[in-house]
Amino acid sequence: MSITSVLAKRFSNYDNQQSVGSKLRTKRIAPLLEMIDDVFNKHGKVSVIDIGGSEQYWGIVPLQYLTERHVKITVVNLPGSRLPPDHGPFRFVESDGCDLARFGDKSFHIAHSNSVLEHVGDWQRKVQFVKELERVSQAYFVQTPNFWFPIEPHFMTPFFHWLPAPARIWLVRHFKLGHFEIAESVGDAVMLVEHAGLVTNDMFRYLFKDARILTERFFGLPKSFIAVKK
């Protein structure tokens, strides 16, 4: 097992509430929990759309907390995703985050998205993703990794995302990096390299002009950005 694979497991093992990733997420979502409390106090219930999310992610929030506040979470993932049956506070729906036409305007109290913006595609799709997220929600909480943080969070390799595309393609064809096995072909390698398009602070602020932007830091370095609109 490669060093980057070990790091990926230690940082991204969200089944373990003591892992670095879980601890960071628990601290990160404090503003989200404040939003949920505010909505519950006003409406007596809370509807959340989690775009590109998972039930596993919400394991950092006690089920009792969600139940007491009558939180209903609609988890949206791409068509073809293996979605579990609806249960508890969770409803699972297939849809493209850049085209949420099945949902009406302002039909959710809160839109939530964690480490998804970088995966939706090129800049045009990022803009469309944000437009749809803002359209279907009254408030939102959106997080994405920082391009200028030195460790790429998916490949868990220092400076990987700063290298030219041909160099990244060569690396994923020859090494296990982070969450990924060695690519079997050039085509697979290109798809992996294009898997995530990280954004800078300026890009993020442009996308979320009406939001308060928070910066999550790791050892003093800006690791990711969070857009919060209440």
Coordinates of N, CA and C in Angstrom, one line a residue:
M1 N 0.9 -1.2 0.0 CA 0.0 0.0 0.0 C 0.9 1.2 0.0
S2 N 0.6 2.2 -0.9 CA 1.4 3.4 -1.0 C 1.2 4.3 0.2
I3 N 2.1 5.3 0.4 CA 2.0 6.2 1.5 C 0.7 7.1 1.3
T4 N 0.5 7.5 0.0 CA -0.7 8.3 -0.3 C -2.0 7.6 0.0
S5 N -2.0 6.3 -0.2 CA -3.2 5.5 0.1 C -3.4 5.4 1.6
V6 N -2.3 5.3 2.4 CA -2.4 5.3 3.9 C -3.0 6.6 4.3
L7 N -2.4 7.7 3.8 CA -2.9 9.1 4.2 C -4.3 9.2 3.8
A8 N -4.8 8.8 2.7 CA -6.2 8.9 2.2 C -7.1 8.2 3.2
K9 N -6.7 7.0 3.7 CA -7.5 6.3 4.6 C -7.6 7.0 6.0
R10 N -6.4 7.5 6.4 CA -6.4 8.1 7.7 C -7.1 9.5 7.7
F11 N -7.0 10.2 6.6 CA -7.7 11.5 6.6 C -9.1 11.4 6.2
S12 N -9.5 10.4 5.4 CA -10.9 10.3 4.8 C -11.7 9.1 5.3
N13 N -11.3 8.5 6.4 CA -12.1 7.4 7.0 C -13.2 8.0 7.9
Y14 N -14.3 8.4 7.2 CA -15.4 9.1 7.9 C -16.3 8.1 8.7
D15 N -16.0 6.8 8.6 CA -16.7 5.9 9.5 C -16.1 5.9 10.9
N16 N -14.8 6.4 11.0 CA -14.1 6.6 12.3 C -14.2 8.0 12.7
Q17 N -15.0 8.3 13.8 CA -15.2 9.6 14.2 C -14.0 10.3 14.8
Q18 N -12.9 9.5 15.0 CA -11.7 10.0 15.6 C -10.7 10.3 14.5
S19 N -11.0 10.0 13.2 CA -10.1 10.3 12.1 C -9.9 11.8 11.9
V20 N -8.8 12.2 11.3 CA -8.6 13.6 11.0 C -9.7 14.2 10.2
G21 N -10.1 13.5 9.2 CA -11.2 14.0 8.3 C -12.5 14.2 9.1
S22 N -12.9 13.3 9.9 CA -14.1 13.4 10.7 C -14.0 14.6 11.7
K23 N -12.9 14.8 12.3 CA -12.7 15.9 13.2 C -12.8 17.2 12.5
L24 N -12.2 17.3 11.3 CA -12.3 18.5 10.5 C -13.7 18.8 10.1
R25 N -14.4 17.8 9.7 CA -15.8 18.0 9.2 C -16.7 18.4 10.4
T26 N -16.5 17.8 11.6 CA -17.3 18.1 12.8 C -17.1 19.6 13.1
K27 N -15.9 20.1 13.1 CA -15.6 21.5 13.3 C -16.2 22.4 12.2
R28 N -16.0 21.9 11.0 CA -16.5 22.7 9.8 C -18.0 23.0 9.8
I29 N -18.8 22.0 10.2 CA -20.2 22.2 10.1 C -20.9 23.0 11.2
A30 N -20.1 23.6 12.1 CA -20.7 24.4 13.1 C -21.7 25.4 12.5
P31 N -21.3 26.2 11.5 CA -22.2 27.2 10.9 C -23.5 26.5 10.3
L32 N -23.3 25.3 9.8 CA -24.5 24.6 9.2 C -25.5 24.2 10.3
L33 N -25.0 23.8 11.5 CA -25.9 23.4 12.6 C -26.6 24.7 13.1
E34 N -25.9 25.8 13.1 CA -26.5 27.1 13.5 C -27.7 27.4 12.5
M35 N -27.4 27.2 11.2 CA -28.5 27.4 10.2 C -29.7 26.5 10.5
I36 N -29.4 25.2 10.8 CA -30.5 24.3 11.0 C -31.3 24.7 12.3
D37 N -30.6 25.1 13.3 CA -31.3 25.6 14.5 C -32.2 26.8 14.2
D38 N -31.6 27.7 13.4 CA -32.4 29.0 13.1 C -33.7 28.6 12.3
V39 N -33.5 27.7 11.3 CA -34.7 27.3 10.5 C -35.7 26.6 11.4
F40 N -35.2 25.7 12.2 CA -36.2 25.0 13.1 C -36.9 25.9 14.0
N41 N -36.2 26.9 14.6 CA -36.9 27.8 15.5 C -37.9 28.6 14.8
K42 N -37.7 28.9 13.5 CA -38.7 29.7 12.8 C -39.8 28.9 12.2
H43 N -39.5 27.7 11.7 CA -40.5 26.9 11.0 C -41.0 25.6 11.7
G44 N -40.2 25.2 12.7 CA -40.6 23.9 13.4 C -40.2 22.7 12.6
K45 N -39.5 22.8 11.5 CA -39.0 21.7 10.7 C -37.9 22.3 9.8
V46 N -37.1 21.3 9.2 CA -36.0 21.8 8.3 C -35.9 20.8 7.1
S47 N -35.9 21.4 5.9 CA -35.7 20.6 4.7 C -34.3 20.9 4.1
V48 N -33.5 19.9 3.9 CA -32.2 20.1 3.4 C -32.0 19.3 2.1
I49 N -31.4 19.9 1.1 CA -31.0 19.2 -0.1 C -29.5 19.1 -0.1
D50 N -29.0 17.9 -0.1 CA -27.5 17.6 0.0 C -27.1 17.2 -1.4
I51 N -26.5 18.1 -2.2 CA -26.2 17.8 -3.6 C -24.8 17.1 -3.6
G52 N -24.8 15.9 -4.2 CA -23.6 15.1 -4.3 C -23.2 14.5 -3.0
G53 N -24.0 14.4 -2.0 CA -23.7 14.0 -0.7 C -23.9 12.5 -0.4
S54 N -23.9 12.1 0.9 CA -24.1 10.7 1.2 C -24.6 10.7 2.7
E55 N -25.3 9.6 3.0 CA -25.7 9.3 4.4 C -24.5 9.3 5.3
Q56 N -23.4 8.6 4.8 CA -22.2 8.5 5.6 C -21.8 9.8 6.2
Y57 N -21.8 10.8 5.3 CA -21.3 12.2 5.7 C -22.1 12.7 7.0
W58 N -23.4 12.4 7.0 CA -24.2 12.9 8.1 C -24.1 12.2 9.4
G59 N -23.2 11.1 9.3 CA -22.9 10.4 10.5 C -22.2 11.3 11.6
I60 N -21.6 12.4 11.2 CA -21.0 13.3 12.1 C -22.0 14.1 12.9
V61 N -23.3 14.0 12.5 CA -24.4 14.7 13.3 C -25.2 13.6 14.0
P62 N -25.4 13.7 15.3 CA -26.2 12.7 16.0 C -27.6 12.6 15.4
L63 N -28.1 11.4 15.2 CA -29.4 11.2 14.7 C -30.5 11.8 15.5
Q64 N -30.3 11.8 16.8 CA -31.2 12.5 17.8 C -31.4 14.0 17.5
Y65 N -30.2 14.6 17.1 CA -30.3 16.0 16.8 C -31.2 16.3 15.6
L66 N -31.0 15.4 14.5 CA -31.8 15.6 13.3 C -33.3 15.3 13.6
T67 N -33.6 14.2 14.4 CA -34.9 13.9 14.7 C -35.7 14.9 15.5
E68 N -35.0 15.5 16.5 CA -35.6 16.5 17.4 C -35.9 17.8 16.6
R69 N -35.2 18.0 15.6 CA -35.4 19.3 14.8 C -36.2 19.0 13.5
H70 N -36.7 17.8 13.4 CA -37.5 17.4 12.2 C -36.8 17.7 10.9
V71 N -35.6 17.3 10.8 CA -34.8 17.5 9.6 C -35.0 16.4 8.6
K72 N -35.4 16.8 7.4 CA -35.5 15.9 6.3 C -34.4 16.2 5.3
I73 N -33.6 15.2 4.9 CA -32.5 15.4 4.0 C -32.7 14.7 2.7
T74 N -32.7 15.5 1.6 CA -32.8 14.9 0.2 C -31.4 14.8 -0.3
V75 N -30.9 13.6 -0.5 CA -29.5 13.4 -1.0 C -29.6 13.2 -2.5
V76 N -29.0 14.0 -3.2 CA -29.0 14.0 -4.7 C -27.7 13.5 -5.3
N77 N -27.7 12.5 -6.1 CA -26.5 12.1 -6.8 C -26.8 11.8 -8.3
L78 N -25.8 11.7 -9.1 CA -26.0 11.5 -10.5 C -26.8 10.3 -10.9
P79 N -27.5 10.4 -12.0 CA -28.2 9.2 -12.5 C -27.3 8.0 -12.7
G80 N -27.7 6.9 -12.3 CA -26.8 5.7 -12.4 C -26.1 5.4 -11.0
S81 N -26.2 6.3 -10.1 CA -25.6 6.0 -8.8 C -26.4 4.9 -8.1
R82 N -25.7 4.2 -7.3 CA -26.4 3.1 -6.5 C -26.9 3.8 -5.2
L83 N -28.2 4.0 -5.2 CA -28.8 4.7 -4.1 C -29.6 3.7 -3.2
P84 N -29.4 3.9 -1.9 CA -30.2 3.0 -1.0 C -31.7 3.5 -1.0
P85 N -32.5 2.6 -0.4 CA -33.9 3.0 -0.3 C -34.1 4.2 0.8
D86 N -35.1 5.0 0.6 CA -35.3 6.0 1.6 C -35.5 5.4 3.0
H87 N -35.0 6.1 4.0 CA -35.2 5.7 5.4 C -34.9 6.8 6.3
G88 N -35.5 6.7 7.5 CA -35.2 7.7 8.5 C -35.4 9.1 8.0
P89 N -34.4 10.0 8.2 CA -34.6 11.4 7.7 C -34.1 11.5 6.2
F90 N -33.7 10.4 5.6 CA -33.1 10.5 4.3 C -34.0 10.1 3.1
R91 N -34.0 10.9 2.1 CA -34.6 10.6 0.8 C -33.5 10.6 -0.2
F92 N -33.4 9.6 -1.1 CA -32.4 9.6 -2.1 C -32.9 9.7 -3.5
V93 N -32.3 10.7 -4.3 CA -32.8 11.0 -5.6 C -31.7 11.1 -6.6
E94 N -32.0 10.6 -7.8 CA -31.0 10.7 -8.9 C -31.3 12.0 -9.7
S95 N -30.2 12.9 -9.8 CA -30.3 14.1 -10.6 C -29.0 14.7 -10.7
D96 N -28.8 15.4 -11.8 CA -27.5 16.2 -12.0 C -27.6 17.5 -11.2
G97 N -26.6 17.7 -10.4 CA -26.5 18.9 -9.6 C -26.6 20.2 -10.4
C98 N -26.2 20.1 -11.7 CA -26.3 21.3 -12.6 C -27.6 21.4 -13.2
D99 N -28.5 20.5 -13.0 CA -29.9 20.6 -13.6 C -30.9 20.0 -12.6
L100 N -31.3 20.8 -11.7 CA -32.2 20.4 -10.6 C -33.7 20.7 -10.9
A101 N -34.1 20.6 -12.2 CA -35.4 21.0 -12.7 C -36.5 20.4 -12.0
R102 N -36.3 19.2 -11.4 CA -37.3 18.4 -10.8 C -37.7 19.1 -9.5
F103 N -36.9 20.0 -9.0 CA -37.2 20.7 -7.7 C -37.6 22.2 -8.0
G104 N -38.6 22.7 -7.3 CA -39.1 24.0 -7.5 C -38.2 25.1 -6.9
D105 N -38.4 26.3 -7.2 CA -37.7 27.4 -6.7 C -37.9 27.5 -5.2
K106 N -36.8 27.7 -4.4 CA -36.8 27.9 -3.0 C -37.6 26.7 -2.3
S107 N -37.5 25.5 -2.8 CA -38.2 24.4 -2.3 C -37.6 23.8 -1.1
F108 N -36.3 24.2 -0.7 CA -35.6 23.7 0.4 C -35.2 24.8 1.3
H109 N -35.2 24.6 2.6 CA -34.7 25.6 3.5 C -33.2 25.8 3.3
I110 N -32.5 24.7 3.2 CA -31.0 24.8 3.1 C -30.5 23.9 2.0
A111 N -29.6 24.4 1.2 CA -28.8 23.6 0.3 C -27.5 23.3 0.9
H112 N -27.0 22.1 0.8 CA -25.7 21.7 1.3 C -24.9 21.0 0.3
S113 N -23.6 21.3 0.2 CA -22.7 20.6 -0.7 C -21.3 20.6 -0.1
N114 N -20.7 19.4 0.1 CA -19.4 19.3 0.7 C -18.5 18.6 -0.3
S115 N -17.4 19.3 -0.7 CA -16.4 18.8 -1.6 C -17.0 18.2 -2.9
V116 N -17.9 18.9 -3.5 CA -18.6 18.5 -4.7 C -18.3 19.5 -5.9
L117 N -18.3 20.7 -5.6 CA -18.1 21.8 -6.6 C -16.9 21.4 -7.6
E118 N -15.9 20.9 -7.0 CA -14.7 20.6 -7.8 C -14.9 19.5 -8.8
H119 N -16.0 18.7 -8.6 CA -16.2 17.5 -9.4 C -17.2 17.7 -10.5
V120 N -17.9 18.8 -10.6 CA -19.0 19.0 -11.5 C -18.6 19.2 -13.0
G121 N -17.4 19.6 -13.2 CA -16.9 19.8 -14.6 C -16.2 21.1 -14.8
D122 N -16.3 21.6 -16.0 CA -15.6 22.9 -16.3 C -16.3 24.1 -15.7
W123 N -15.7 25.2 -16.0 CA -16.2 26.5 -15.3 C -17.7 26.7 -15.6
Q124 N -18.1 26.5 -16.8 CA -19.5 26.7 -17.2 C -20.4 25.9 -16.3
R125 N -20.0 24.6 -16.1 CA -20.8 23.8 -15.3 C -20.8 24.2 -13.8
K126 N -19.7 24.7 -13.4 CA -19.6 25.2 -12.0 C -20.5 26.3 -11.8
V127 N -20.6 27.2 -12.7 CA -21.5 28.4 -12.7 C -22.9 27.9 -12.6
Q128 N -23.2 26.9 -13.5 CA -24.6 26.4 -13.5 C -25.0 25.7 -12.2
F129 N -24.0 25.0 -11.7 CA -24.2 24.2 -10.4 C -24.6 25.2 -9.3
V130 N -23.9 26.3 -9.2 CA -24.2 27.3 -8.2 C -25.5 28.0 -8.4
K131 N -25.9 28.3 -9.7 CA -27.2 28.9 -10.0 C -28.3 28.0 -9.6
E132 N -28.2 26.7 -9.8 CA -29.2 25.7 -9.5 C -29.3 25.6 -8.0
L133 N -28.2 25.5 -7.3 CA -28.1 25.4 -5.8 C -28.8 26.6 -5.2
E134 N -28.5 27.8 -5.7 CA -29.2 29.0 -5.1 C -30.6 29.0 -5.5
R135 N -31.0 28.5 -6.6 CA -32.4 28.6 -7.0 C -33.3 27.8 -6.2
V136 N -32.9 26.5 -5.8 CA -33.8 25.6 -5.1 C -33.8 25.8 -3.6
S137 N -32.9 26.7 -3.1 CA -32.8 26.9 -1.6 C -33.0 28.3 -1.2
Q138 N -33.3 28.4 0.1 CA -33.4 29.7 0.8 C -32.1 30.1 1.4
A139 N -31.3 29.1 1.7 CA -30.0 29.4 2.3 C -29.1 28.2 1.9
Y140 N -27.8 28.4 2.1 CA -26.9 27.3 1.7 C -25.6 27.3 2.5
F141 N -25.0 26.1 2.4 CA -23.7 25.9 3.0 C -22.9 25.0 2.0
V142 N -21.8 25.6 1.4 CA -21.0 24.9 0.4 C -19.6 25.0 0.7
Q143 N -18.9 23.8 0.7 CA -17.5 23.7 0.9 C -16.8 23.1 -0.3
T144 N -15.5 23.6 -0.5 CA -14.7 23.0 -1.6 C -13.2 23.2 -1.2
P145 N -12.3 22.3 -1.6 CA -10.9 22.5 -1.3 C -10.3 23.6 -2.0
N146 N -9.2 24.1 -1.5 CA -8.5 25.3 -2.0 C -7.4 24.8 -3.0
F147 N -7.4 25.3 -4.2 CA -6.4 25.0 -5.2 C -5.0 25.2 -4.7
W148 N -4.8 26.2 -3.8 CA -3.4 26.6 -3.4 C -3.0 25.9 -2.1
F149 N -3.8 25.0 -1.6 CA -3.3 24.1 -0.5 C -2.3 23.1 -1.1
P150 N -1.2 22.9 -0.6 CA -0.1 22.1 -1.3 C -0.4 20.6 -1.4
I151 N -1.3 20.0 -0.7 CA -1.6 18.6 -0.8 C -3.0 18.5 -1.5
E152 N -3.0 17.8 -2.7 CA -4.2 17.6 -3.4 C -5.0 16.6 -2.6
P153 N -6.3 16.9 -2.3 CA -7.0 16.1 -1.3 C -7.6 14.8 -1.9
H154 N -7.6 14.5 -3.2 CA -8.0 13.3 -3.7 C -6.9 12.3 -4.0
F155 N -5.8 12.8 -4.5 CA -4.6 12.0 -4.7 C -3.6 12.0 -3.6
M156 N -3.9 12.9 -2.6 CA -3.1 13.0 -1.4 C -1.6 13.0 -1.7
T157 N -1.3 13.8 -2.7 CA 0.1 13.9 -3.2 C 0.5 15.4 -3.2
P158 N 1.6 15.8 -2.5 CA 2.0 17.2 -2.5 C 2.2 17.7 -3.9
F159 N 1.7 18.9 -4.2 CA 1.9 19.7 -5.4 C 1.3 19.0 -6.7
F160 N 0.6 17.8 -6.5 CA 0.1 17.1 -7.7 C -0.7 17.9 -8.6
H161 N -1.6 18.7 -8.1 CA -2.5 19.5 -8.9 C -1.9 20.7 -9.5
W162 N -0.6 21.0 -9.1 CA 0.1 22.1 -9.8 C 0.9 21.7 -10.9
L163 N 1.0 20.4 -11.1 CA 1.8 19.9 -12.2 C 1.1 20.0 -13.6
P164 N 1.8 20.0 -14.7 CA 1.1 20.0 -16.0 C 0.3 18.7 -16.2
A165 N -0.8 18.7 -16.9 CA -1.6 17.6 -17.1 C -0.8 16.3 -17.5
P166 N 0.1 16.4 -18.5 CA 0.8 15.2 -18.9 C 1.6 14.6 -17.8
A167 N 2.1 15.4 -16.9 CA 2.9 14.8 -15.8 C 1.9 14.1 -14.8
R168 N 0.8 14.7 -14.6 CA -0.2 14.0 -13.7 C -0.7 12.7 -14.3
I169 N -0.9 12.7 -15.6 CA -1.4 11.5 -16.3 C -0.3 10.4 -16.2
W170 N 0.9 10.8 -16.3 CA 2.0 9.8 -16.2 C 2.0 9.2 -14.8
L171 N 1.9 10.1 -13.8 CA 1.9 9.6 -12.4 C 0.8 8.6 -12.1
V172 N -0.4 8.9 -12.5 CA -1.5 8.0 -12.2 C -1.5 6.7 -13.0
R173 N -0.7 6.7 -14.1 CA -0.5 5.5 -14.8 C 0.5 4.6 -14.2
H174 N 1.3 5.1 -13.3 CA 2.4 4.3 -12.7 C 2.4 4.1 -11.2
F175 N 1.5 4.9 -10.5 CA 1.5 4.8 -9.1 C 0.1 4.8 -8.5
K176 N -0.1 4.1 -7.4 CA -1.4 4.3 -6.7 C -1.3 5.6 -5.9
L177 N -2.2 6.4 -6.1 CA -2.2 7.7 -5.4 C -3.5 8.0 -4.7
G178 N -3.4 8.2 -3.4 CA -4.6 8.6 -2.6 C -5.7 7.5 -2.7
H179 N -6.9 7.9 -3.2 CA -8.0 7.0 -3.2 C -8.0 6.1 -4.5
F180 N -7.0 6.2 -5.4 CA -7.1 5.6 -6.7 C -6.1 4.5 -6.9
E181 N -6.5 3.5 -7.6 CA -5.6 2.5 -8.1 C -4.8 3.0 -9.4
I182 N -3.8 2.3 -9.8 CA -3.1 2.7 -11.0 C -4.0 2.6 -12.2
A183 N -4.1 3.7 -13.0 CA -4.9 3.7 -14.2 C -4.5 2.6 -15.2
E184 N -5.5 2.0 -15.8 CA -5.2 0.9 -16.7 C -4.9 1.4 -18.1
S185 N -5.2 2.6 -18.4 CA -5.0 3.1 -19.8 C -4.8 4.6 -19.7
V186 N -4.4 5.2 -20.8 CA -4.3 6.6 -20.9 C -5.6 7.3 -20.7
G187 N -6.7 6.7 -21.3 CA -8.0 7.2 -21.2 C -8.5 7.3 -19.8
D188 N -8.2 6.2 -19.0 CA -8.6 6.1 -17.6 C -7.8 7.2 -16.8
A189 N -6.5 7.3 -17.2 CA -5.7 8.3 -16.5 C -6.2 9.7 -16.7
V190 N -6.6 10.0 -17.9 CA -7.1 11.4 -18.2 C -8.3 11.7 -17.4
M191 N -9.2 10.6 -17.3 CA -10.5 10.8 -16.6 C -10.2 11.0 -15.1
L192 N -9.2 10.3 -14.6 CA -8.8 10.5 -13.2 C -8.3 11.9 -12.9
V193 N -7.4 12.4 -13.8 CA -6.8 13.7 -13.7 C -7.8 14.8 -13.8
E194 N -8.8 14.6 -14.6 CA -9.9 15.6 -14.8 C -11.0 15.4 -13.8
H195 N -10.8 14.4 -12.9 CA -11.8 14.1 -11.8 C -12.1 15.3 -11.0
A196 N -11.1 16.2 -10.7 CA -11.3 17.3 -9.8 C -10.7 18.5 -10.3
G197 N -11.5 19.6 -10.4 CA -10.9 20.9 -10.8 C -11.1 21.9 -9.6
L198 N -10.0 22.0 -8.9 CA -10.0 22.8 -7.7 C -10.1 24.3 -8.0
V199 N -10.6 25.1 -7.1 CA -10.8 26.5 -7.4 C -10.0 27.3 -6.4
T200 N -9.7 28.6 -6.8 CA -9.0 29.5 -5.9 C -10.0 30.3 -5.1
N201 N -9.4 31.1 -4.2 CA -10.3 32.0 -3.3 C -11.0 32.9 -4.2
D202 N -10.4 33.6 -5.2 CA -11.0 34.5 -6.0 C -12.1 33.9 -6.9
M203 N -11.9 32.7 -7.4 CA -12.9 32.0 -8.2 C -14.1 31.6 -7.3
F204 N -13.9 31.2 -6.1 CA -14.9 30.8 -5.2 C -15.8 32.0 -4.8
R205 N -15.1 33.1 -4.5 CA -15.9 34.4 -4.2 C -16.7 34.9 -5.4
Y206 N -16.2 34.7 -6.6 CA -16.9 35.1 -7.8 C -18.2 34.2 -7.9
L207 N -18.1 32.9 -7.6 CA -19.3 32.1 -7.7 C -20.3 32.3 -6.7
F208 N -19.9 32.7 -5.5 CA -20.8 32.9 -4.4 C -20.7 34.4 -3.9
K209 N -21.1 35.3 -4.8 CA -21.0 36.7 -4.5 C -21.8 37.2 -3.3
D210 N -22.9 36.5 -3.0 CA -23.8 37.0 -2.0 C -23.6 36.2 -0.6
A211 N -22.6 35.4 -0.6 CA -22.4 34.6 0.6 C -21.2 35.2 1.5
R212 N -21.3 34.7 2.7 CA -20.1 35.0 3.6 C -19.1 33.8 3.4
I213 N -17.9 34.2 3.1 CA -16.9 33.2 2.8 C -16.0 32.9 4.0
L214 N -16.0 31.7 4.4 CA -15.1 31.3 5.6 C -13.9 30.5 5.0
T215 N -12.8 30.5 5.7 CA -11.6 29.8 5.3 C -11.3 28.8 6.4
E216 N -11.2 27.5 5.9 CA -10.8 26.4 6.8 C -9.3 26.2 6.7
R217 N -8.6 26.2 7.9 CA -7.2 26.1 7.8 C -6.7 24.8 8.5
F218 N -5.5 24.4 8.0 CA -4.9 23.2 8.5 C -3.4 23.5 8.7
F219 N -3.0 23.5 9.9 CA -1.6 23.9 10.3 C -1.4 25.3 9.7
G220 N -2.4 26.2 9.8 CA -2.2 27.6 9.5 C -2.5 27.9 8.0
L221 N -2.5 26.9 7.2 CA -2.6 27.0 5.7 C -4.1 26.9 5.3
P222 N -4.6 27.8 4.4 CA -6.0 27.7 4.0 C -6.2 26.4 3.2
K223 N -7.0 25.5 3.8 CA -7.2 24.2 3.2 C -8.4 24.2 2.3
S224 N -9.5 24.9 2.7 CA -10.7 24.9 1.9 C -11.5 26.1 2.2
F225 N -12.5 26.4 1.4 CA -13.4 27.5 1.5 C -14.8 27.1 1.7
I226 N -15.6 27.9 2.5 CA -17.0 27.6 2.8 C -17.8 28.8 2.5
A227 N -18.8 28.7 1.7 CA -19.8 29.8 1.4 C -21.0 29.5 2.3
V228 N -21.4 30.5 3.1 CA -22.5 30.4 3.9 C -23.5 31.6 3.6
K229 N -24.7 31.2 3.3 CA -25.7 32.3 3.1 C -27.0 31.9 3.9
K230 N -27.3 32.7 4.9 CA -28.5 32.4 5.7 C -29.7 33.1 5.2

